[in-house]
PDB file of C-alpha atoms (C1' of nucleotides) in Angstrom:
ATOM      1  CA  UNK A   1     -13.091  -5.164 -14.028  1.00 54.00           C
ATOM      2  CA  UNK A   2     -15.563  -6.430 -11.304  1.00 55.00           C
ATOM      3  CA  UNK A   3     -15.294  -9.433  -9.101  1.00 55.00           C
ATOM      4  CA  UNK A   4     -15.540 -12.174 -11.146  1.00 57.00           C
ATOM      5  CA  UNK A   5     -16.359 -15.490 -10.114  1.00 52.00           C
ATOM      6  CA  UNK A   6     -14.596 -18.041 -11.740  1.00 57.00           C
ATOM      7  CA  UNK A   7     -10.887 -16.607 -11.115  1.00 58.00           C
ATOM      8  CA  UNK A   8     -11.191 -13.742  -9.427  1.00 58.00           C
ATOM      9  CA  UNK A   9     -13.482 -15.293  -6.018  1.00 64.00           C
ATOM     10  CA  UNK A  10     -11.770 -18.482  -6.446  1.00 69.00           C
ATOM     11  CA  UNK A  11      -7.913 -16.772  -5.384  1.00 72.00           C
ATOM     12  CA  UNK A  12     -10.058 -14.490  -3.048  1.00 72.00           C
ATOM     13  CA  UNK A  13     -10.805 -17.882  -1.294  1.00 78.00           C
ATOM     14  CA  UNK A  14      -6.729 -18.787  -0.986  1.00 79.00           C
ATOM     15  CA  UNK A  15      -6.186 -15.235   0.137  1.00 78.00           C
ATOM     16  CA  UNK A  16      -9.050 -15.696   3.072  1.00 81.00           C
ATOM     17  CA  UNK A  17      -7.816 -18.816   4.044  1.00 82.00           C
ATOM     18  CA  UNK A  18      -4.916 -17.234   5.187  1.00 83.00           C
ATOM     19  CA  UNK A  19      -5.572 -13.809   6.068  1.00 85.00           C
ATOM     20  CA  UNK A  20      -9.152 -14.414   7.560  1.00 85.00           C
ATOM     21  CA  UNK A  21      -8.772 -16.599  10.423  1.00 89.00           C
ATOM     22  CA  UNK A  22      -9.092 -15.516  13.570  1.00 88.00           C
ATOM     23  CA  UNK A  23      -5.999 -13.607  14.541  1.00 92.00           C
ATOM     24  CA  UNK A  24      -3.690 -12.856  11.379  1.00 93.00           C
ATOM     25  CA  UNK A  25      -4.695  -9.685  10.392  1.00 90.00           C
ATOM     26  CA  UNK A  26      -4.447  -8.447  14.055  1.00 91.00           C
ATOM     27  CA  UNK A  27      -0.911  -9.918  14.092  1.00 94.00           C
ATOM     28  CA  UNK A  28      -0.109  -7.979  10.670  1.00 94.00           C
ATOM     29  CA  UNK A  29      -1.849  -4.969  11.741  1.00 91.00           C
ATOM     30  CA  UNK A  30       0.515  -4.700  14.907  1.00 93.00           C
ATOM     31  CA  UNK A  31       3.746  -6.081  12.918  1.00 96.00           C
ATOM     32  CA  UNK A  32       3.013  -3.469  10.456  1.00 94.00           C
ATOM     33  CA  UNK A  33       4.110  -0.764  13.549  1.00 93.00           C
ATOM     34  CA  UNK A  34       7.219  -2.121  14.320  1.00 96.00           C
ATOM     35  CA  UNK A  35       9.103  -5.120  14.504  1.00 98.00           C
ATOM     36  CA  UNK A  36       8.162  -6.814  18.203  1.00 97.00           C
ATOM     37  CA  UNK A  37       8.758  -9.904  20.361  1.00 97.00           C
ATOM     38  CA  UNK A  38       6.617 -12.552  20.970  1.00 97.00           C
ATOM     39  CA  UNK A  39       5.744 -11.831  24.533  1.00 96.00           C
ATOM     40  CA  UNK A  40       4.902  -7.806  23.248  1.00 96.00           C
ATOM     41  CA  UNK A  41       2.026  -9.564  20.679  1.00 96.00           C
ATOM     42  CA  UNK A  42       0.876 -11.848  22.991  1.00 95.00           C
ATOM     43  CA  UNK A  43      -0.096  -9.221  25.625  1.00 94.00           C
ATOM     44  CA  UNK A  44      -1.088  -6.705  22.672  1.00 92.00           C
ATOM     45  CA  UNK A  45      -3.884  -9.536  21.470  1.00 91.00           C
ATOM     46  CA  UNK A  46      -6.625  -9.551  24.062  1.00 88.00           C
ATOM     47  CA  UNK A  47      -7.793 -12.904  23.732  1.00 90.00           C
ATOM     48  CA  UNK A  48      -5.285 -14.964  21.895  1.00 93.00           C
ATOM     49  CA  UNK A  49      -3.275 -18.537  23.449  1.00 94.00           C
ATOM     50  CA  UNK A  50       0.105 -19.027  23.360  1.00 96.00           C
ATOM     51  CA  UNK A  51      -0.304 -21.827  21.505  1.00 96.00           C
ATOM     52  CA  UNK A  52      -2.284 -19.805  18.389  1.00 96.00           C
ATOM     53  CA  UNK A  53       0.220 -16.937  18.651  1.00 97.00           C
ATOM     54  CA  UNK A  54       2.731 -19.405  17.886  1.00 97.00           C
ATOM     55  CA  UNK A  55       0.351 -21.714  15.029  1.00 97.00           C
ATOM     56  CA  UNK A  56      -0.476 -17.940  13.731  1.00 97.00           C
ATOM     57  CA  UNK A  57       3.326 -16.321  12.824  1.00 97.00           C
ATOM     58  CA  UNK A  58       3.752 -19.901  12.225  1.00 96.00           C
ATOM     59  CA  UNK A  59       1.396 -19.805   8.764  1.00 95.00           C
ATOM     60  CA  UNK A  60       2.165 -16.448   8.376  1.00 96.00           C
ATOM     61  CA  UNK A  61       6.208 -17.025   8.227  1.00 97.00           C
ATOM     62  CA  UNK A  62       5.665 -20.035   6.166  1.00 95.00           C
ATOM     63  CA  UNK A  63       3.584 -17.906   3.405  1.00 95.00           C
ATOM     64  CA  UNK A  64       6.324 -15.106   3.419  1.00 96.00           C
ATOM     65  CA  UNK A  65       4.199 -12.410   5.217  1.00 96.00           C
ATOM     66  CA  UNK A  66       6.296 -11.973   8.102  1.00 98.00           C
ATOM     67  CA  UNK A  67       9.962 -13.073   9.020  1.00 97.00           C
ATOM     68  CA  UNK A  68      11.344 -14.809  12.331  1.00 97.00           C
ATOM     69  CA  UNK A  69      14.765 -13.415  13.934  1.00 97.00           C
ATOM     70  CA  UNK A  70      15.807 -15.752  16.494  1.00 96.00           C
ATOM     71  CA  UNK A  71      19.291 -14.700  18.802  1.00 96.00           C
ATOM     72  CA  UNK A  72      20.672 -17.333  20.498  1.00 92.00           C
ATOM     73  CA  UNK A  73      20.621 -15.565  23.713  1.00 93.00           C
ATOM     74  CA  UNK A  74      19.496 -16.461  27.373  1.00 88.00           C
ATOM     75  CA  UNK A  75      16.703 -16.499  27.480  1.00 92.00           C
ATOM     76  CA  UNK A  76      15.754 -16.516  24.585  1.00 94.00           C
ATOM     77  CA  UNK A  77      14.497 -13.846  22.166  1.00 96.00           C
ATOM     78  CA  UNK A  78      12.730 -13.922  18.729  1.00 97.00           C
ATOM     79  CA  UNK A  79      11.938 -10.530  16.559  1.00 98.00           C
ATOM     80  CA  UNK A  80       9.070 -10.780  14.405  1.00 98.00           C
ATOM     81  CA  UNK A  81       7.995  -8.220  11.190  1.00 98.00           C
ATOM     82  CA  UNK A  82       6.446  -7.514   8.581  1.00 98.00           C
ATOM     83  CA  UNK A  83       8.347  -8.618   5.125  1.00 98.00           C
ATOM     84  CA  UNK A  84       7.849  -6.629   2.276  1.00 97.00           C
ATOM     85  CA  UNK A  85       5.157  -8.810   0.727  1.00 97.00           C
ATOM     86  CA  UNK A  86       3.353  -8.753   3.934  1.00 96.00           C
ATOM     87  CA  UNK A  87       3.539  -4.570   4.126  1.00 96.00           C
ATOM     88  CA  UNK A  88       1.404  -4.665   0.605  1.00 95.00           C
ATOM     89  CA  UNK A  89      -0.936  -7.347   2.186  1.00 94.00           C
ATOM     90  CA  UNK A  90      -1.723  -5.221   4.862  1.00 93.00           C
ATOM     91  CA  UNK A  91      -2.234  -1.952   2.235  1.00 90.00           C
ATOM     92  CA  UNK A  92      -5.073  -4.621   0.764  1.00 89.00           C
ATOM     93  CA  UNK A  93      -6.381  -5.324   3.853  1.00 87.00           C
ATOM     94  CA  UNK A  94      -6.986  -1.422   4.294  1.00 85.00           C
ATOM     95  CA  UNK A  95      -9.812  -1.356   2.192  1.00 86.00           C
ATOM     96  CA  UNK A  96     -11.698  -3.499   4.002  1.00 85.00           C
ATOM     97  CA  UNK A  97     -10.962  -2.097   7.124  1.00 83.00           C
ATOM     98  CA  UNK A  98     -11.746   1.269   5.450  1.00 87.00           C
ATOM     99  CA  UNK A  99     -15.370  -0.361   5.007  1.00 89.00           C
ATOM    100  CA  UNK A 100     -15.496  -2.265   8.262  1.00 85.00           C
ATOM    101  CA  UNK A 101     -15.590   1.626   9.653  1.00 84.00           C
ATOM    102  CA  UNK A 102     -17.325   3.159   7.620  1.00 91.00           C
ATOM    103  CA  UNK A 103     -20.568   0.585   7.122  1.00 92.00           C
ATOM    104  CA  UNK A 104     -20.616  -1.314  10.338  1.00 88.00           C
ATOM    105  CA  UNK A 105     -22.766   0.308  11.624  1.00 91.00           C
ATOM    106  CA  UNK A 106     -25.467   0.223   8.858  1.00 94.00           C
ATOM    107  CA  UNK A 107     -24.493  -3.504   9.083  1.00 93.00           C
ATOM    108  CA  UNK A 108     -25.817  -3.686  13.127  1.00 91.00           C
ATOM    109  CA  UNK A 109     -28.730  -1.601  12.304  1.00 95.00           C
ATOM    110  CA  UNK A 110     -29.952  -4.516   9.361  1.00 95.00           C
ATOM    111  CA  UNK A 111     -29.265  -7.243  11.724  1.00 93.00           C
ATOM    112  CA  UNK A 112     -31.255  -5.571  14.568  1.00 94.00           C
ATOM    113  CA  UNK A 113     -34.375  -4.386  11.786  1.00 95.00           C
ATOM    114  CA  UNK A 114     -33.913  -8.759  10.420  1.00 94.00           C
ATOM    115  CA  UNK A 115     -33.657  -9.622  14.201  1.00 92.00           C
ATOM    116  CA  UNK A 116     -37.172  -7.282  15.083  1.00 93.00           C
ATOM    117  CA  UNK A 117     -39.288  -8.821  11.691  1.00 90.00           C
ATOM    118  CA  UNK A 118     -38.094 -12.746  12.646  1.00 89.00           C
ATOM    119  CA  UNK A 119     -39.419 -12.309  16.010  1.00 86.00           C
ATOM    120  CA  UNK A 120     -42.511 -10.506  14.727  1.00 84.00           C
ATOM    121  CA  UNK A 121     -43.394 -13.339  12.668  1.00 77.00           C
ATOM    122  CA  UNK A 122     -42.349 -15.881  15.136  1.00 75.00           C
ATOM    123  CA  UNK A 123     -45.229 -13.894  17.191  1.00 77.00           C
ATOM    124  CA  UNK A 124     -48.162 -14.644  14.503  1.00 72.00           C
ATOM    125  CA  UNK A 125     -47.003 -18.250  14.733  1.00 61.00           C
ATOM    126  CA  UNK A 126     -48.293 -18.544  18.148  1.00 59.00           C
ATOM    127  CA  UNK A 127     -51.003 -16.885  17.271  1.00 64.00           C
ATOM    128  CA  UNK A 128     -52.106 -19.316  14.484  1.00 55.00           C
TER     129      UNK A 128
ATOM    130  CA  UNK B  12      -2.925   6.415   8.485  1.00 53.00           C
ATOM    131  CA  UNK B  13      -1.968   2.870   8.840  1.00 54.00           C
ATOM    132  CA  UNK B  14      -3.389  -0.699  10.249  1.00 55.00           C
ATOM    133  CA  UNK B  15      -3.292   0.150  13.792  1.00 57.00           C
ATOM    134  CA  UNK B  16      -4.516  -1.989  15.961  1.00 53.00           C
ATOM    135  CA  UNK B  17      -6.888  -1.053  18.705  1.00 57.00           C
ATOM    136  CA  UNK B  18      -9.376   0.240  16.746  1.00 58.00           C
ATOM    137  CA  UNK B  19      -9.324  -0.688  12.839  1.00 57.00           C
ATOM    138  CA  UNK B  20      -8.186  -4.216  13.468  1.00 64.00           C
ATOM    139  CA  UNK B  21     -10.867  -5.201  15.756  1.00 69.00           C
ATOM    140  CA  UNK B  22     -13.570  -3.617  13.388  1.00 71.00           C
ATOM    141  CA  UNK B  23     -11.416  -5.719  10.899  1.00 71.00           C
ATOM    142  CA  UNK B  24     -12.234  -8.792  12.899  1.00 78.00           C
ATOM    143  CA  UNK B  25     -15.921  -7.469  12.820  1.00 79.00           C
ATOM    144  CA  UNK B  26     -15.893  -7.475   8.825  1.00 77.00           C
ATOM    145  CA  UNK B  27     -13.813 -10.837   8.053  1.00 81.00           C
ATOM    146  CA  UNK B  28     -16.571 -12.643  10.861  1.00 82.00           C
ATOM    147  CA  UNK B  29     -19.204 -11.789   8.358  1.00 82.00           C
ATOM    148  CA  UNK B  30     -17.552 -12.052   4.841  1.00 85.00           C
ATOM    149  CA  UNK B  31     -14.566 -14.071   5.455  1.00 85.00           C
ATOM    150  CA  UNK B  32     -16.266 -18.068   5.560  1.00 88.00           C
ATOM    151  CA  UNK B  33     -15.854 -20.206   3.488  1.00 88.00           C
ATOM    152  CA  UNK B  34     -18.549 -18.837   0.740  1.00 92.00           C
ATOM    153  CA  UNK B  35     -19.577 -15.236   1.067  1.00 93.00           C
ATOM    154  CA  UNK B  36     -17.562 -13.742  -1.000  1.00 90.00           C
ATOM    155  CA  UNK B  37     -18.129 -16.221  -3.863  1.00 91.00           C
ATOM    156  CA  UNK B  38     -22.222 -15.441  -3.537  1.00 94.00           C
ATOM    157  CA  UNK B  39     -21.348 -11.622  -3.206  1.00 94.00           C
ATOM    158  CA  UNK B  40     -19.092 -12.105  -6.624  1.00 91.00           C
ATOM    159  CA  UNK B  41     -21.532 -14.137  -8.093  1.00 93.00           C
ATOM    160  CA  UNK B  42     -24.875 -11.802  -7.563  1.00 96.00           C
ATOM    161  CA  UNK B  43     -22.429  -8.617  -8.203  1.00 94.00           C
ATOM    162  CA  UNK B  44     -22.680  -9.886 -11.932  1.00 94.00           C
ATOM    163  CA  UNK B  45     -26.573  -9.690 -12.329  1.00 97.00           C
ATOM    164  CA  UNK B  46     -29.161 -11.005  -9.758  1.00 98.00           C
ATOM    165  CA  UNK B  47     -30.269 -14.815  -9.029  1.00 98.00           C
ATOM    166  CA  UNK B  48     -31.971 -17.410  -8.083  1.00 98.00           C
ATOM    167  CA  UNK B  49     -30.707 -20.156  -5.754  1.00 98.00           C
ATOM    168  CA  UNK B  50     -30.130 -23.152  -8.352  1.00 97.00           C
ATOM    169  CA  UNK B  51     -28.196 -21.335 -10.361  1.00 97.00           C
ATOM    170  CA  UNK B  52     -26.094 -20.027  -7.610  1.00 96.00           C
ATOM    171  CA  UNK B  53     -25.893 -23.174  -6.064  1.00 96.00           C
ATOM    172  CA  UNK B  54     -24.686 -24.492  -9.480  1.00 94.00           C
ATOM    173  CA  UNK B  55     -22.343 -22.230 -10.151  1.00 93.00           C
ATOM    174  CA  UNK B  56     -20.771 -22.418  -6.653  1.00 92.00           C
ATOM    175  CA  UNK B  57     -19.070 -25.410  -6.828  1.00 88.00           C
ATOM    176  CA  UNK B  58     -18.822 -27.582  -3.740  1.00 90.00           C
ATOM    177  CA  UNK B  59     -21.271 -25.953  -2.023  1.00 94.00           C
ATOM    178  CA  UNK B  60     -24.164 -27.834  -0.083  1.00 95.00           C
ATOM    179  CA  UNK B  61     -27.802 -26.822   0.027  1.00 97.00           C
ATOM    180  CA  UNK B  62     -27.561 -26.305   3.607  1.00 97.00           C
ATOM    181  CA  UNK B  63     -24.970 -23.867   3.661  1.00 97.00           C
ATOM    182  CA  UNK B  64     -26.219 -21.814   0.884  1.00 97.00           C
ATOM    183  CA  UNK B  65     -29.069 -21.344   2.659  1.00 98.00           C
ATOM    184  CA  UNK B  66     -27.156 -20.402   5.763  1.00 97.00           C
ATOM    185  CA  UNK B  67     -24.953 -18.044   3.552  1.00 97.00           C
ATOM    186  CA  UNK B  68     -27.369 -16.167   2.004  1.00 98.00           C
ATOM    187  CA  UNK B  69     -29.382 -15.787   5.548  1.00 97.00           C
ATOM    188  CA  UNK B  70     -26.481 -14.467   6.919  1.00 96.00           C
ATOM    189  CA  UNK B  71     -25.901 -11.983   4.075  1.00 96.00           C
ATOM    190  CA  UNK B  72     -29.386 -10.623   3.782  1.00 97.00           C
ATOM    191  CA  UNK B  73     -29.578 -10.272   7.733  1.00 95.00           C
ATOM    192  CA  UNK B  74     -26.432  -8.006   7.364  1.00 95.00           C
ATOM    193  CA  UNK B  75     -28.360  -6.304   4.748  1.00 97.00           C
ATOM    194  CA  UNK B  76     -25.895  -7.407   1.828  1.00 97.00           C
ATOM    195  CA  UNK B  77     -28.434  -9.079  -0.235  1.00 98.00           C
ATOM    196  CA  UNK B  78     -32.326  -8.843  -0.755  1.00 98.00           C
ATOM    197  CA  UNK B  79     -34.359 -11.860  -0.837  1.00 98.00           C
ATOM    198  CA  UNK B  80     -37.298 -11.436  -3.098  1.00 98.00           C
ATOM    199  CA  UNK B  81     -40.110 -14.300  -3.003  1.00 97.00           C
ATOM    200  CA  UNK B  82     -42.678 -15.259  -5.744  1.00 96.00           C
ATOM    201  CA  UNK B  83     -45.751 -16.846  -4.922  1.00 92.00           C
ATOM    202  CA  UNK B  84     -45.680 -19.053  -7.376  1.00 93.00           C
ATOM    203  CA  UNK B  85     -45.492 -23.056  -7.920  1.00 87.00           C
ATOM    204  CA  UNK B  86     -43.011 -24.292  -7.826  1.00 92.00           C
ATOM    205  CA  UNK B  87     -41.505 -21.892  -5.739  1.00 95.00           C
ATOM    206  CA  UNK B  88     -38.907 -19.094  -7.130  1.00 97.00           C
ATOM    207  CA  UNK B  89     -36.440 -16.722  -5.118  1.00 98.00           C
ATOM    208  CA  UNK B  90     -34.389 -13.873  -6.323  1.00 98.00           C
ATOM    209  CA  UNK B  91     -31.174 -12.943  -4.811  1.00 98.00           C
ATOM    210  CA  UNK B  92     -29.334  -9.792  -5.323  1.00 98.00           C
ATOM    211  CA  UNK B  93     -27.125  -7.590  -3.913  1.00 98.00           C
ATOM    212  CA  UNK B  94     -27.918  -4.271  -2.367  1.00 98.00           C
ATOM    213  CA  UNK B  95     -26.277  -0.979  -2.704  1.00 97.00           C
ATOM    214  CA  UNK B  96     -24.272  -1.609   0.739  1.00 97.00           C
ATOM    215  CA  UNK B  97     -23.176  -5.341  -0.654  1.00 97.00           C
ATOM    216  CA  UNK B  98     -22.251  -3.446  -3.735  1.00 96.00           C
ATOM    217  CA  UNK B  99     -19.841  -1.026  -1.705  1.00 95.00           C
ATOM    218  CA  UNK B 100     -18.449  -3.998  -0.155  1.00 94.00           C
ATOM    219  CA  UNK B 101     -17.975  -6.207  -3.094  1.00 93.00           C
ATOM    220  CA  UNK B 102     -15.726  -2.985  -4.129  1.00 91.00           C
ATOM    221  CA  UNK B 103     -13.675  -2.678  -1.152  1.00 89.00           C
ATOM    222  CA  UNK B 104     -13.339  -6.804  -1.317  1.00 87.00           C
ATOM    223  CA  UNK B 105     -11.214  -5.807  -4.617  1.00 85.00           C
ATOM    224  CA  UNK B 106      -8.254  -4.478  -3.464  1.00 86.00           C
ATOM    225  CA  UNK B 107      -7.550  -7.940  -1.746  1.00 84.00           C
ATOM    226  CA  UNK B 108      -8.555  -9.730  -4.842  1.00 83.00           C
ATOM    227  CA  UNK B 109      -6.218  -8.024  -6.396  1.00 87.00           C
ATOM    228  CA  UNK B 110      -3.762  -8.449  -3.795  1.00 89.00           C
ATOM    229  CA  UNK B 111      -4.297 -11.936  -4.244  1.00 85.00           C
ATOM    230  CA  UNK B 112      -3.924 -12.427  -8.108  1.00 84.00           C
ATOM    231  CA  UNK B 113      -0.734 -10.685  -8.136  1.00 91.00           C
ATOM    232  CA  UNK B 114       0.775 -12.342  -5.095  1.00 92.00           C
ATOM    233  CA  UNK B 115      -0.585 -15.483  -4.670  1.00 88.00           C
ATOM    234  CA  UNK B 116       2.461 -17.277  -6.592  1.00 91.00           C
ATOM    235  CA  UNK B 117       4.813 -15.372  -4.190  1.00 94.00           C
ATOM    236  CA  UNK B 118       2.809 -17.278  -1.682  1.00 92.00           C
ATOM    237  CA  UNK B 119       3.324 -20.474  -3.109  1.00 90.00           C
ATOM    238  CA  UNK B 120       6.911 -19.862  -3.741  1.00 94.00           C
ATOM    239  CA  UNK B 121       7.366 -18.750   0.277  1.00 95.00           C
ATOM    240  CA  UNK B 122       5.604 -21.686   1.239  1.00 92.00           C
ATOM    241  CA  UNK B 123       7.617 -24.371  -1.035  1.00 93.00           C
ATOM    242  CA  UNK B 124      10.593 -22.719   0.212  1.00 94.00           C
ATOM    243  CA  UNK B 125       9.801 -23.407   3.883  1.00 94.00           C
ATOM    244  CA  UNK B 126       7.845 -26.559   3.694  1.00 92.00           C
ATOM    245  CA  UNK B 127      11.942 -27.130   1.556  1.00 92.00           C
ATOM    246  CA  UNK B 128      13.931 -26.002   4.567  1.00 90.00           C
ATOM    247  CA  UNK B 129      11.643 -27.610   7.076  1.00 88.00           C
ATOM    248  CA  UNK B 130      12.459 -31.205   5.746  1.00 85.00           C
ATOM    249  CA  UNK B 131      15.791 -30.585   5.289  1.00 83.00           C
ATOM    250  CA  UNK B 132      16.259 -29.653   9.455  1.00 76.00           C
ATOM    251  CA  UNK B 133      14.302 -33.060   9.577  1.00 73.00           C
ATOM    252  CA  UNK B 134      16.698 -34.854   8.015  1.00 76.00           C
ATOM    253  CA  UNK B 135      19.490 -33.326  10.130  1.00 71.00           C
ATOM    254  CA  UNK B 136      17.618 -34.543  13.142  1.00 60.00           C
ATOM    255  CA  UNK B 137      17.527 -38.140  12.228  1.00 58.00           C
ATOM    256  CA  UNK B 138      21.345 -37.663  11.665  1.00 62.00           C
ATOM    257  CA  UNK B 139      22.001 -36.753  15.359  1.00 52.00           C
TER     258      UNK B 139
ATOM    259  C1'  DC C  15      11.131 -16.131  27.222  1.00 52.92           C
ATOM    260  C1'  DT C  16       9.593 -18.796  23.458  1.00 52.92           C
ATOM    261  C1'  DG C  17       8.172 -22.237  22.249  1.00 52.92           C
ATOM    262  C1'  DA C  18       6.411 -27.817  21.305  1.00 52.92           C
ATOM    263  C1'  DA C  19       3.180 -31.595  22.367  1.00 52.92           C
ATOM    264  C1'  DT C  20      -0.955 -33.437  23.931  1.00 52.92           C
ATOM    265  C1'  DC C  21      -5.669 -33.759  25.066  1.00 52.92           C
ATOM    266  C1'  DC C  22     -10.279 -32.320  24.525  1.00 52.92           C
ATOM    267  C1'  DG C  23     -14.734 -29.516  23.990  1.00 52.92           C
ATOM    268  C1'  DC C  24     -17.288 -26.976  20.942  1.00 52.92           C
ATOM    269  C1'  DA C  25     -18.664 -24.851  16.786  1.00 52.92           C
ATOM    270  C1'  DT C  26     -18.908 -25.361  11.883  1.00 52.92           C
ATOM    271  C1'  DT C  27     -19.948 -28.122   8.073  1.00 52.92           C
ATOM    272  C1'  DG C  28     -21.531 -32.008   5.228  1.00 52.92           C
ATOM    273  C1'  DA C  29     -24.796 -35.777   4.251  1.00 52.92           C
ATOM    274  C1'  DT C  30     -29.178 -37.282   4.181  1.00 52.92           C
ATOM    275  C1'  DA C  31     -34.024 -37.296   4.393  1.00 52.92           C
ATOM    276  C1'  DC C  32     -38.143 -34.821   4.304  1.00 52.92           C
ATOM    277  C1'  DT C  33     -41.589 -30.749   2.992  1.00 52.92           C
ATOM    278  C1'  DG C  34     -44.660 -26.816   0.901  1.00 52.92           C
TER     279       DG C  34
ATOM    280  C1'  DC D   5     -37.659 -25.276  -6.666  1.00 52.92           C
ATOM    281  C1'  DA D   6     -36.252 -23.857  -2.373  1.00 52.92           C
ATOM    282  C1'  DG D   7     -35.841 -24.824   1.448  1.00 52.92           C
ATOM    283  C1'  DT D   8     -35.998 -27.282   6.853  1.00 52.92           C
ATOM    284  C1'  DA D   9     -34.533 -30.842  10.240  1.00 52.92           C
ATOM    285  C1'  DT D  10     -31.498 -34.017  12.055  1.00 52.92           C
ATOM    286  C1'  DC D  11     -27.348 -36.464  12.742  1.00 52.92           C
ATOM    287  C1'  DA D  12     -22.487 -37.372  12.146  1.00 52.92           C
ATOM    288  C1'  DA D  13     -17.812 -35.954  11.231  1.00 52.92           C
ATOM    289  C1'  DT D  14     -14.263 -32.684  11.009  1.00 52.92           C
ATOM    290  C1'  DG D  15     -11.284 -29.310  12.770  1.00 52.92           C
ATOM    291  C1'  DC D  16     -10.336 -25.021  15.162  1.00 52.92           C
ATOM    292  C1'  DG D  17      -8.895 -23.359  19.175  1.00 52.92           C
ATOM    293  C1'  DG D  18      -8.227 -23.434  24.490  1.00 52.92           C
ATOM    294  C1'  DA D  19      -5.989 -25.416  28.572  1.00 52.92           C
ATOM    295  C1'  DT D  20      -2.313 -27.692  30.265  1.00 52.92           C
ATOM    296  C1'  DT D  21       2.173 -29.583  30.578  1.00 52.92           C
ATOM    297  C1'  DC D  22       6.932 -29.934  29.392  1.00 52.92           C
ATOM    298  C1'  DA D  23      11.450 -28.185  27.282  1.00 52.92           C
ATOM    299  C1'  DG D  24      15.633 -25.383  25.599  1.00 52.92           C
TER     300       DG D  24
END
DNA sequence: CTGAATCCGCATTGATACTG
DNA sequence: CAGTATCAATGCGGATTCAG
């Protein structure tokens, strides 16, 4: 069965939507270690805002990937982990991260061999 | 070996940049069936906009995902296809594909279920 | 510590018109 | 047919501030 368009791509869309922003699968990735704490992802993700953190496990609690443990302590704490559904999403995930690895860099060598024949012809341009 | 983080979820990143807008996968899908020419991708993509086919399928063949072949010819014709890397990739895009027809009504379910709870704390609120 | 709320700039995208 | 060019709109995401 290959990747067929008018079901298959269509779902893969839903799937990116929520998987392929910006931070999710580097939340799931570090969720699938261990449960941690808010602060502990925040400093993990080089890069990320508070306020995405917080829109990220957000989306992700909401679709059932991971699960929010809040104890009314002070100050406060909150646990978040992987659920069950989220540990298979991240087994998916695997195979493209699999790829990522193993093709990137045939990926950086196109771009720079695209990048060398568009400048090329941007030189005869001139020329003309 | 798992998800972790410092290394496979960055390259992760790296991959879901490339593939993981709004139409990539769809074109990789599509041309994974046989190769084509941009009308018929366009009209089998639906939603799509001349302008960001075009950017799609730059993006893709400067990756070195698809070819671009052009005929001299009037009125112009251009083949798309994939090559043997977009081929490996449209594989590895499976397992998520078929993460995502076999979960996606979890999804849904998760998401009624909060969207659920979350009005029902709203209604609390205006109690108070 | 773990958020929520607001404002705002920038990148992405769509619509439209035009071209070889 | 297969684009390119331009402009406008949308929305993501960052910075900041406030709160429990």
């Amino acid at each position: 069965m290959g990747l067929h368009p008018h079901s298959a791509s269509c779902r893969a869309r839903e799937i990116l939507d929520r998987v392929g922003d910006k931070w999710s699968l580097q939340v799931i990735a570090l969720l699938g270690e261990r449960t941690k704490r808010f602060t502990e992802l925040k400093r993990e993700i080089e890069g990320i805002s508070q306020r995405m953190l917080t829109v990220t496990l957000r989306g992700l609690e909401r679709d059932g990937i991971v699960t929010r443990t809040v104890y009314p302590v002070m100050p406060p704490r909150v646990d978040y982990s992987l659920t069950p559904l989220g540990a298979t999403l991240m087994d998916a995930a695997q195979a493209l991260v699999n790829w990522a690895e193993s093709h990137l860099d045939q990926i950086d060598a196109a771009r720079a061999d695209y990048d060398a024949r568009a400048a090329e012809i941007d030189a005869l341009k001139k020329t003309s």
